[in-house]
Coordinates of C-alpha atoms in Angstrom, one line a residue:
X13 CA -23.5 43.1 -10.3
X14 CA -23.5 43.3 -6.6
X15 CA -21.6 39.2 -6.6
X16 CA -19.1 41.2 -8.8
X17 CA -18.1 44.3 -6.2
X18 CA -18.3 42.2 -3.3
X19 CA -15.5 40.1 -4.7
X20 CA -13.5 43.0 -5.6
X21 CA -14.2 44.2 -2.6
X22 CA -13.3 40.7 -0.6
X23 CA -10.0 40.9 -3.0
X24 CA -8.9 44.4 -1.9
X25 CA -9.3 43.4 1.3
X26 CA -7.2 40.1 1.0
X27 CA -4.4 42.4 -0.9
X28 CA -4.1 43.6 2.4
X29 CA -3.6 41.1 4.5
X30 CA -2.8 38.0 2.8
X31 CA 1.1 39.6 2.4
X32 CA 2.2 39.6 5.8
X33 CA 0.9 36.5 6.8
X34 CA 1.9 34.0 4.1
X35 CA 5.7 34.0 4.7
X36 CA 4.8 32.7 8.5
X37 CA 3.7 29.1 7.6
X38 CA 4.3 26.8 5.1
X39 CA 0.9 25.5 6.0
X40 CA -0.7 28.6 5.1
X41 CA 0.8 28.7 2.0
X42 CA -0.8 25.0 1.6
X43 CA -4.4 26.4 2.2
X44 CA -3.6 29.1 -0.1
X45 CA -2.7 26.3 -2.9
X46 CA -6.4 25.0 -1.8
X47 CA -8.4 27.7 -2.4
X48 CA -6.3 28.7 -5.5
X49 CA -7.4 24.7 -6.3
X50 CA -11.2 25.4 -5.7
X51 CA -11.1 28.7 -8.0
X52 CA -9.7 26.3 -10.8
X53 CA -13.2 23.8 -10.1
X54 CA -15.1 26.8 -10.4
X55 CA -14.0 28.3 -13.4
X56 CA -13.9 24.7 -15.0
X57 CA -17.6 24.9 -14.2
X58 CA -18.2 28.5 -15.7
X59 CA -20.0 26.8 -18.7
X60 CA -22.5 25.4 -16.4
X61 CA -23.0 28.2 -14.3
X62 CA -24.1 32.0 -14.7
X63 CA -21.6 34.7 -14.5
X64 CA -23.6 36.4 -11.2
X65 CA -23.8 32.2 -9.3
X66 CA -20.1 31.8 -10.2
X67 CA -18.9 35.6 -9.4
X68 CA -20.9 34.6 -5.8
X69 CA -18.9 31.6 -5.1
X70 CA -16.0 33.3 -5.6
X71 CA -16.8 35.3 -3.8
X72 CA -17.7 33.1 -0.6
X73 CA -14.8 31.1 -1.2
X74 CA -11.9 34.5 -1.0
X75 CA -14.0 35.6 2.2
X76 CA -13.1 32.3 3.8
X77 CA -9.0 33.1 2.8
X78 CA -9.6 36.3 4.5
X79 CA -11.0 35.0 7.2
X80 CA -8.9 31.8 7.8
X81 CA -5.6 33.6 6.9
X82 CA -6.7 36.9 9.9
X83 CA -7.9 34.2 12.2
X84 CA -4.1 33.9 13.1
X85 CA -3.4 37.4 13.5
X86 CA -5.0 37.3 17.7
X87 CA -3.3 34.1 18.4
X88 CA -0.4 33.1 20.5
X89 CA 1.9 30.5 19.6
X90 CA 2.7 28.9 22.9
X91 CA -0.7 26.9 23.4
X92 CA -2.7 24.4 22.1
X93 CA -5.5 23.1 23.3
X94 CA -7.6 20.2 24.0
X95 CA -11.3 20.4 22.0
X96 CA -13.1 19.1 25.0
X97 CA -11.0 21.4 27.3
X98 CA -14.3 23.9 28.2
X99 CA -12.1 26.3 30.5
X100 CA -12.8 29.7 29.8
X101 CA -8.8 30.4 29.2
X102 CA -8.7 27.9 26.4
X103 CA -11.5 28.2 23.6
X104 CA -11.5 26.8 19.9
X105 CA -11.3 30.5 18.5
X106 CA -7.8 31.7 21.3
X107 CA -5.9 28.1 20.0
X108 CA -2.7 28.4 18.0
X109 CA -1.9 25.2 16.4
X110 CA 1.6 24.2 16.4
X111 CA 3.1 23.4 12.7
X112 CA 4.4 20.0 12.5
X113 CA 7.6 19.6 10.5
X114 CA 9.3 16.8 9.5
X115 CA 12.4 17.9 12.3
X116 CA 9.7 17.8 14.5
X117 CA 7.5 15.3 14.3
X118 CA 6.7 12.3 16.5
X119 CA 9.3 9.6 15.4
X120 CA 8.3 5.6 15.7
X121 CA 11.1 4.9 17.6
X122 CA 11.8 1.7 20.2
X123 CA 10.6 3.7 23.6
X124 CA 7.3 5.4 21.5
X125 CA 6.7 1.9 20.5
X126 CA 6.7 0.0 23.7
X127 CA 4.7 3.6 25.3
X128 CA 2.1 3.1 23.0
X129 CA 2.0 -0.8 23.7
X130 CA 0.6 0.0 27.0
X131 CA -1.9 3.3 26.2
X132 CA -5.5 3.3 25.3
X133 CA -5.2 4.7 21.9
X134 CA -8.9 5.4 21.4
X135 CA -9.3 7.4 24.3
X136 CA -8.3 11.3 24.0
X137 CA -9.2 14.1 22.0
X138 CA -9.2 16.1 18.9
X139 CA -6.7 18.5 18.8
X140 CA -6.6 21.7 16.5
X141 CA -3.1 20.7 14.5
X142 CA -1.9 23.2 11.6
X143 CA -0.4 20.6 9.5
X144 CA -1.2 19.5 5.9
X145 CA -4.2 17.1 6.0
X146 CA -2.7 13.5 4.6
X147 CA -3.1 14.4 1.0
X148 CA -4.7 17.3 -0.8
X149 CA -8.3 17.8 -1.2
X150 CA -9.5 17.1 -4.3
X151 CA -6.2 15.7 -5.4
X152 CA -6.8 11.7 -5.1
X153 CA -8.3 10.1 -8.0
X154 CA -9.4 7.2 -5.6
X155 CA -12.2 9.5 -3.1
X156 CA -15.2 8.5 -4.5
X157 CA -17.6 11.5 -5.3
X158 CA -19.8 10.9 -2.1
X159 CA -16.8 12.0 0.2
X160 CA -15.2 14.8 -2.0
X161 CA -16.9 17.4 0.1
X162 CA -13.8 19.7 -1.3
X163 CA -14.7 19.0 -5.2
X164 CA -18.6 19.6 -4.4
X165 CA -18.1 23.0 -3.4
X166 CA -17.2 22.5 0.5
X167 CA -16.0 26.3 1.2
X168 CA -14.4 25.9 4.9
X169 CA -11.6 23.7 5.5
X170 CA -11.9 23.3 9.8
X171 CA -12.6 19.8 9.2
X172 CA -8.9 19.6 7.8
X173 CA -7.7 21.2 10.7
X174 CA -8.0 18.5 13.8
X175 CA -5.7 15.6 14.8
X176 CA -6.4 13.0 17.3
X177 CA -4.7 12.8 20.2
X178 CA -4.5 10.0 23.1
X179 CA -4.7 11.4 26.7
X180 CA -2.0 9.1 28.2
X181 CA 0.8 9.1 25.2
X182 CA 1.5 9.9 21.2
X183 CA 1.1 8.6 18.1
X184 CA 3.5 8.6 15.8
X185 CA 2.6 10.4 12.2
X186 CA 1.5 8.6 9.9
X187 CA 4.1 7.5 7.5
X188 CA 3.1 6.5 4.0
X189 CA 6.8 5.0 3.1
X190 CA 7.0 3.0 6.1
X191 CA 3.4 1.6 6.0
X192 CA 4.1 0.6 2.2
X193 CA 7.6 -1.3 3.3
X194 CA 5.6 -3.1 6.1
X195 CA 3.1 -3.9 3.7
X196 CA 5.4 -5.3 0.7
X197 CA 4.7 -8.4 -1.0
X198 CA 1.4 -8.5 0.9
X199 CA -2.5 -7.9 0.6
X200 CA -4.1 -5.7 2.7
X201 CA -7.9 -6.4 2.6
X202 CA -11.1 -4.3 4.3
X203 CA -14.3 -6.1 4.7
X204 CA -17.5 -4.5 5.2
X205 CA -19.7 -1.4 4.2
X206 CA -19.2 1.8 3.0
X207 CA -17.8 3.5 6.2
X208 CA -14.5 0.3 5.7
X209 CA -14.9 1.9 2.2
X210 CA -14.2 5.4 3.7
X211 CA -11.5 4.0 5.3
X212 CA -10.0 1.9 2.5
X213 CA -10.2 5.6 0.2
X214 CA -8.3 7.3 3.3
X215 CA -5.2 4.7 3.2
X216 CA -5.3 4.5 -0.3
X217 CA -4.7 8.2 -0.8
X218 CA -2.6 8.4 2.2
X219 CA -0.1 5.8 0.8
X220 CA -0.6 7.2 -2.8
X221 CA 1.0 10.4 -1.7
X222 CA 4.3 8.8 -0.6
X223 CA 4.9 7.7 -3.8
X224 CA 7.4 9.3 -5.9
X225 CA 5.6 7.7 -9.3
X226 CA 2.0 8.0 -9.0
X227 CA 1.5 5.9 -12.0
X228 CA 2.8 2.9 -10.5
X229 CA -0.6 2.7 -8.3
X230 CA -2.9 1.5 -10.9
X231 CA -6.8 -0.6 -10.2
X232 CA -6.8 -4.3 -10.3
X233 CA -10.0 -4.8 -10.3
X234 CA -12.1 -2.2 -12.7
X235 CA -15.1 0.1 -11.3
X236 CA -17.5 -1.8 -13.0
X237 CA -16.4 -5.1 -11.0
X238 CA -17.4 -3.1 -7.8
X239 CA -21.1 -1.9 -9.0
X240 CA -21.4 -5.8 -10.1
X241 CA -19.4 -8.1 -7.5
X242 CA -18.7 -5.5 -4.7
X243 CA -15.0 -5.9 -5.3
X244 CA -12.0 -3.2 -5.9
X245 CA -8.4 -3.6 -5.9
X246 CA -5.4 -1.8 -6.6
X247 CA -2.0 -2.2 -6.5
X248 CA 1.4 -0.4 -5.4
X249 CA 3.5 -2.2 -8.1
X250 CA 6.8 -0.7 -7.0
X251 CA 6.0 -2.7 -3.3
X252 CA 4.0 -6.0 -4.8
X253 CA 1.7 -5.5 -2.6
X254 CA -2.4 -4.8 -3.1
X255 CA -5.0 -3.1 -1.0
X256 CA -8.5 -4.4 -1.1
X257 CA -12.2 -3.7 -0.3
X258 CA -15.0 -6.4 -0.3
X259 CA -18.3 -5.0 -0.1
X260 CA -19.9 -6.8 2.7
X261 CA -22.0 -4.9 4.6
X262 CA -23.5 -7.6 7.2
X263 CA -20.3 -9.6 7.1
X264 CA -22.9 -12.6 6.5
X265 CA -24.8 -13.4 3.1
X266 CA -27.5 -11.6 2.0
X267 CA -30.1 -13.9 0.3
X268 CA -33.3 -14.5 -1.6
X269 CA -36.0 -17.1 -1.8
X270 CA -39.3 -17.5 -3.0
X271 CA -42.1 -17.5 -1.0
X272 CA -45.0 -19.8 -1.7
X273 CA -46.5 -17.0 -4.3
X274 CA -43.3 -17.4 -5.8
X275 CA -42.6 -14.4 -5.2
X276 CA -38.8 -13.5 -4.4
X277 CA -38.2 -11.7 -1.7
X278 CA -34.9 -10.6 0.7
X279 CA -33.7 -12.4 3.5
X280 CA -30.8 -12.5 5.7
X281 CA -28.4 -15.6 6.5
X282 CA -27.1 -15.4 9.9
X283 CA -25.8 -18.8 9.9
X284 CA -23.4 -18.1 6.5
X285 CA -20.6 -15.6 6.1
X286 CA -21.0 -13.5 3.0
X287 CA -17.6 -14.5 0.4
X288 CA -14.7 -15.8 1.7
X289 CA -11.9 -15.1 -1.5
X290 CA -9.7 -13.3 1.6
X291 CA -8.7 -16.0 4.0
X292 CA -5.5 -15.7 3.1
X293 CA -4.9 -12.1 3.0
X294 CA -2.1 -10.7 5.5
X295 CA -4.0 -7.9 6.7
X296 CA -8.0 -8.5 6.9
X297 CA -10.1 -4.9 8.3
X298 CA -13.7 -5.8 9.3
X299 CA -16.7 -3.8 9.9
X300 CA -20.1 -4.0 10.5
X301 CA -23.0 -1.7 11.8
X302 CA -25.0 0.7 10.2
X303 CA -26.8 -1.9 8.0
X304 CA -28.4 -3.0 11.2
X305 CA -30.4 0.4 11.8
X306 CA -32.1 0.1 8.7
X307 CA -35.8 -0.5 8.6
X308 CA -35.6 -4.4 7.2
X309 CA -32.9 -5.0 9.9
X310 CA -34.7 -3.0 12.8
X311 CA -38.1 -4.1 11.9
X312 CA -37.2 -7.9 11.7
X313 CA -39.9 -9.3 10.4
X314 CA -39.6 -12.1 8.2
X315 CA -35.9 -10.9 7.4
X316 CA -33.7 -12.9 9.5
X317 CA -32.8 -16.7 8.2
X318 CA -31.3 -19.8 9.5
X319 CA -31.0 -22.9 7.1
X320 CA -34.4 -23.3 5.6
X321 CA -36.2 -21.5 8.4
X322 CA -37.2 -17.8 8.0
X323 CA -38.0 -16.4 11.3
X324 CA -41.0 -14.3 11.5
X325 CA -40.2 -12.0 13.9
X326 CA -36.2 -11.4 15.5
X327 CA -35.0 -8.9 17.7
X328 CA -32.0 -7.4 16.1
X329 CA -30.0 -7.4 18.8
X330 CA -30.6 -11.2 19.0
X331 CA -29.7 -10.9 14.9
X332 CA -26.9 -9.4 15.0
X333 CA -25.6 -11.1 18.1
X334 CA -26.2 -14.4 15.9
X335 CA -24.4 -12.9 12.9
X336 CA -21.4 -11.9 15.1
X337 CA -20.7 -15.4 16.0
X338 CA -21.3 -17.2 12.6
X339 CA -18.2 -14.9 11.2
X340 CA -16.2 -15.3 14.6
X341 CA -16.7 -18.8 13.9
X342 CA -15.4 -18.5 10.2
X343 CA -12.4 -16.4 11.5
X344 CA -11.5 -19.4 14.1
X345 CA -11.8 -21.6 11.3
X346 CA -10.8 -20.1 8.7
X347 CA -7.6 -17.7 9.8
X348 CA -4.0 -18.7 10.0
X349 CA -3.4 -16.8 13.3
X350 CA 0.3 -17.3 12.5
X351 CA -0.1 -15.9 8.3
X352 CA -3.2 -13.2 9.2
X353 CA -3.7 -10.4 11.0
X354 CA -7.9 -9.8 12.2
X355 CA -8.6 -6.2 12.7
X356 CA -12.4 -4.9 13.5
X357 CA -13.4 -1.2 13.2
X358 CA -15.6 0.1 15.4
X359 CA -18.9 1.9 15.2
X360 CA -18.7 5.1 13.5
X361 CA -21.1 7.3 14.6
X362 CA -23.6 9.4 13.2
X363 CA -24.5 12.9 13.8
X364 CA -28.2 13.9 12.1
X365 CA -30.4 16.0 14.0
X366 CA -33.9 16.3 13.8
X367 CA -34.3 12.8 12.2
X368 CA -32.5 10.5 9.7
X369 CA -31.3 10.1 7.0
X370 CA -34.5 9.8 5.3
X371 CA -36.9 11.8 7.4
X372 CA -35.1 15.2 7.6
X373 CA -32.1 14.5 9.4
X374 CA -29.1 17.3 8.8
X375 CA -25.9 18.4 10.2
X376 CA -24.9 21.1 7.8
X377 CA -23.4 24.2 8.8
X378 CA -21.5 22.2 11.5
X379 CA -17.7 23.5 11.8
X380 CA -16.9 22.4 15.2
X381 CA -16.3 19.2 16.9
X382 CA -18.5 18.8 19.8
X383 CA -16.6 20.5 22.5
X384 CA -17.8 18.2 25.8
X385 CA -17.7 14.8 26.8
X386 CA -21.2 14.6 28.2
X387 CA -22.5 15.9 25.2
X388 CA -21.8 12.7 22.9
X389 CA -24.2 10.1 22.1
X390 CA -24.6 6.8 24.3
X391 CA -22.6 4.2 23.5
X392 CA -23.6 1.6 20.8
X393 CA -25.6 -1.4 21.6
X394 CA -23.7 -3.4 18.8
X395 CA -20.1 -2.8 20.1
X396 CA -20.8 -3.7 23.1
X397 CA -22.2 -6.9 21.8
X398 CA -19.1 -6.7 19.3
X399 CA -16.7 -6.9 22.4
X400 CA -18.6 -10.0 24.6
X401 CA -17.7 -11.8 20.7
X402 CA -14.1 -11.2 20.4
X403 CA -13.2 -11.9 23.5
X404 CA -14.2 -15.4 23.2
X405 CA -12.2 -16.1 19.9
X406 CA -9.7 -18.0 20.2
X407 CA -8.2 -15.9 17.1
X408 CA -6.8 -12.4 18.4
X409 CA -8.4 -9.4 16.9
X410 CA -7.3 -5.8 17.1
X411 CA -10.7 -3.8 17.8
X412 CA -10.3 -0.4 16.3
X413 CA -12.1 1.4 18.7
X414 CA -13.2 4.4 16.6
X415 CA -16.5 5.3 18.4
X416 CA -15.9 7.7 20.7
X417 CA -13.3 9.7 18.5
X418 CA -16.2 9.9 16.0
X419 CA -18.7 10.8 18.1
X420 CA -17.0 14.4 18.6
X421 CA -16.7 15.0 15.1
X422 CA -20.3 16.2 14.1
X423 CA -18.6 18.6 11.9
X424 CA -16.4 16.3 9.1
X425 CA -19.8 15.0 7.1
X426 CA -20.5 15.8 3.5
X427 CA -23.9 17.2 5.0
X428 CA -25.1 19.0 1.8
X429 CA -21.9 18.5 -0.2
X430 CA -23.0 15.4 -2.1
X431 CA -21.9 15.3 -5.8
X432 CA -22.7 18.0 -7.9
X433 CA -25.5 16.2 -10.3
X434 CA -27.5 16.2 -6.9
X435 CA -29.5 19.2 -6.4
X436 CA -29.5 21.1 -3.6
X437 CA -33.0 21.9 -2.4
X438 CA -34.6 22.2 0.5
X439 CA -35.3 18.7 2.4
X440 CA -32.5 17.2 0.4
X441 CA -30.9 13.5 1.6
X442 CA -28.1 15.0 3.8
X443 CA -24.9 12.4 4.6
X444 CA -24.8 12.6 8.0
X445 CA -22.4 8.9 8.3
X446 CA -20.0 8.9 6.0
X447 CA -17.1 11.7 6.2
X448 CA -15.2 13.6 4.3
X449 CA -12.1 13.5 2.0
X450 CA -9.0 14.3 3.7
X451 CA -10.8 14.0 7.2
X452 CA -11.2 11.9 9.8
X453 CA -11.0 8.4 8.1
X454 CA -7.4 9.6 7.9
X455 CA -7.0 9.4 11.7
X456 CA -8.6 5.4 11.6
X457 CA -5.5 4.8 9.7
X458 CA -3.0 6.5 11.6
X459 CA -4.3 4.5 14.5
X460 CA -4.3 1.4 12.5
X461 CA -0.5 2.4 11.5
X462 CA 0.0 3.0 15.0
X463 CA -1.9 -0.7 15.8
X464 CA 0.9 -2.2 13.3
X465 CA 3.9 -0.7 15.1
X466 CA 3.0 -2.2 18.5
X467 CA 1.8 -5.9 17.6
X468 CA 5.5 -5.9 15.7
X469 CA 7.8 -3.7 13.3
X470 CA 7.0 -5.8 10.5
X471 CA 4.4 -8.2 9.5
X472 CA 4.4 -12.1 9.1
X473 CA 6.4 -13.6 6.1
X474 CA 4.0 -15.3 3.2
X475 CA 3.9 -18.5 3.0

């Protein structure tokens, strides 16, 4: 009973204030449409839940409106400011974030083009922005359930709320239409593990909501292809072009062999690259990392393989280092410089305290980025390992350089908001790596779309 009058009362007070706030912002009206979307979840759910849980999460969800919509009541609409700005005249709750309209919007012209040819993308800031995320939360078919933070009950929507911004120029918005003609007639392919998969989700959705017929994106592959083969494709049939991801979480071939027990057991190939069905894509986006922290890869003891020999202890740096070059070599080899285009994503960092993933680590309740530069993690061994590589191909290769724009954002994990058949008790697994659903995945593509625009305004023919 009390779940029921602290809604009504949470609903009284909305009825006064929602009214005169709405009409100011389209965008507000566009949160409103979310938290009308997360009722309709609940309520779907009503069978599954009692009347006093669902009345409560109702609840929690219309004190949020209330919240977010008065939240703009104190603010001025001159400012905006910089999240790592720590100046006592500029602070995350004083910031008014400028609406971005179409009329108003960063355009990719000639002069924003040859600007951004000669600016360090990857360096700046997150910005509090109020436009629409990408695509709607919870609307894209394609999020798989691990990143739906919206859909499994995710009740603030701050993680939404922040755009990336370089210190020394601007991006251009991304623009789902544009992308799609760039990318007609060709194949688009991301290589890697499930943080390319985060990615490949984000530009799937992001391109999916330019189209006027939703139903001429349709799957290639099927869902059971990627449990079995690590494969999924789909298609934009009205642009004849596909988009790809390859599960490949090394980038070089996992193995087994017996030992002389006959016992089979796991190893790792550094001296083969794992699949190679996408040497002839037009756009290939690598990624490696996280795989490397785990306890096989860390531990390296009788893991790491070359030809018949098993070592029986490796250094992972010296591992990975080896891996690096076996699929540079394959790129050199492989690649059609003047056909393919070699992107690398970056590290993407991680943000569990108290542990890991599987020994307590958590970042819920998180709703901020990290607010100061000297507060973000050291930089990653492996990139830096990553960059001595590249730059001895002789095959160029765009290196997303995602790391340090990730390392801010502590607060854009599922954290607890892991699909719904997973209980939530204390101790649970948190998801402290991946990141949310529209979030900042979204950004990795604008800054791939913005990567596009300055190596060229349109991509090489086919053969």
């Amino acid at each position: 009973m009390a779940s029921f009058k602290t809604m009504i009362s949470i609903l009284m007070q909305f009825s006064r204030t929602a009214p005169c706030l709405l009409w100011r912002s389209r965008t507000h009206i566009f949160y409103m449409f979310l938290l009308l979307l997360s009722l309709f979840f609940l309520s779907t759910s009503f069978n599954q839940r009692s009347p006093t849980a669902l009345a409560l999460a109702l609840a929690t969800r219309l004190r949020f409106a209330v919240d977010y919509i008065a939240s703009f009541t104190s603010v001025s609409s001159s400012n905006t400011c910089i999240v790592s700005d720590v100046q006592s005249n500029c602070t995350l709750s004083s910031v008014t974030a400028v609406e971005r309209t179409p009329g108003n919007s960063l355009e990719d012209g000639n002069d924003v083009i040859k600007h951004l040819s000669s600016c360090d993308i990857f360096n700046g800031n997150w910005v509090l922005d109020d436009s629409r995320p990408a695509y709607i939360p919870g609307s894209c078919p394609y999020v798989d359930d691990s990143f739906n933070c919206f859909k499994n009950g995710r009740i603030d929507f701050s993680y939404v709320r922040y755009r990336w911004k370089p210190f020394d120029c601007q991006i251009p918005r991304f623009n789902g239409r544009k992308m799609l003609e760039m990318l007609r007639g060709k194949r688009l392919v991301f290589v890697g593990d499930s943080l390319n998969r985060n990615m490949w989700e984000s530009l799937v959705c992001s391109l999916r909501e330019s189209l006027k017929d939703k139903r001429s994106l349709f799957e290639v592959s099927t869902r059971n292809e990627y449990r079995t083969q690590g494969f999924f494709s789909l298609r934009f049939q009205d642009y004849q072009c596909t988009i790809d991801f390859i599960k490949s979480p090394f980038l070089v071939q996992e193995w087994k062999i017996s030992d002389k027990s006959e016992i089979r057991r796991e190893t790792l190939r550094l001296d083969m690259i794992q699949g190679s069905k996408y040497s002839d894509a037009d756009i290939i986006v690598f990624n490696t990392g996280h795989w490397w922290t785990h306890q096989k890869t860390g531990k390296g003891k009788n893991y790491f393989q070359e030809g018949s020999h098993v070592y029986d202890r490796m250094e992972v740096k010296e591992a990975f280092t080896k891996a690096l070059k076996t699929w540079a070599q394959w790129v050199d080899s492989n690649i059609d410089r003047k056909h393919t285009r070699v992107f690398f994503s970056g590290y993407s960092s991680s943000h569990f305290r108290k542990g890991q993933w599987d020994t307590g680590g958590n970042c819920h309740g998180e709703t901020e980025p990290i607010s100061n530069e000297t507060s973000l993690a050291p930089y990653p061994w492996m990139m830096s390992i990553l960059e001595s590589v590249i730059s001895e191909m002789k095959t160029p290769v765009f290196y997303l350089n995602i790391t340090k724009m990730t390392a801010y954002r502590k607060d854009g994990h599922p954290s607890i908001y892991r699909p719904l058949e997973i209980p939530r008790t204390p101790g649970m697994f948190q998801d402290c790596s991946h990141w949310c659903l529209p979030g900042v995945p979204d950004f990795w593509n604008e800054l791939l779309y913005a990567a596009l625009l300055i190596s060229g305004h349109d991509l090489p023919n086919n053969h």
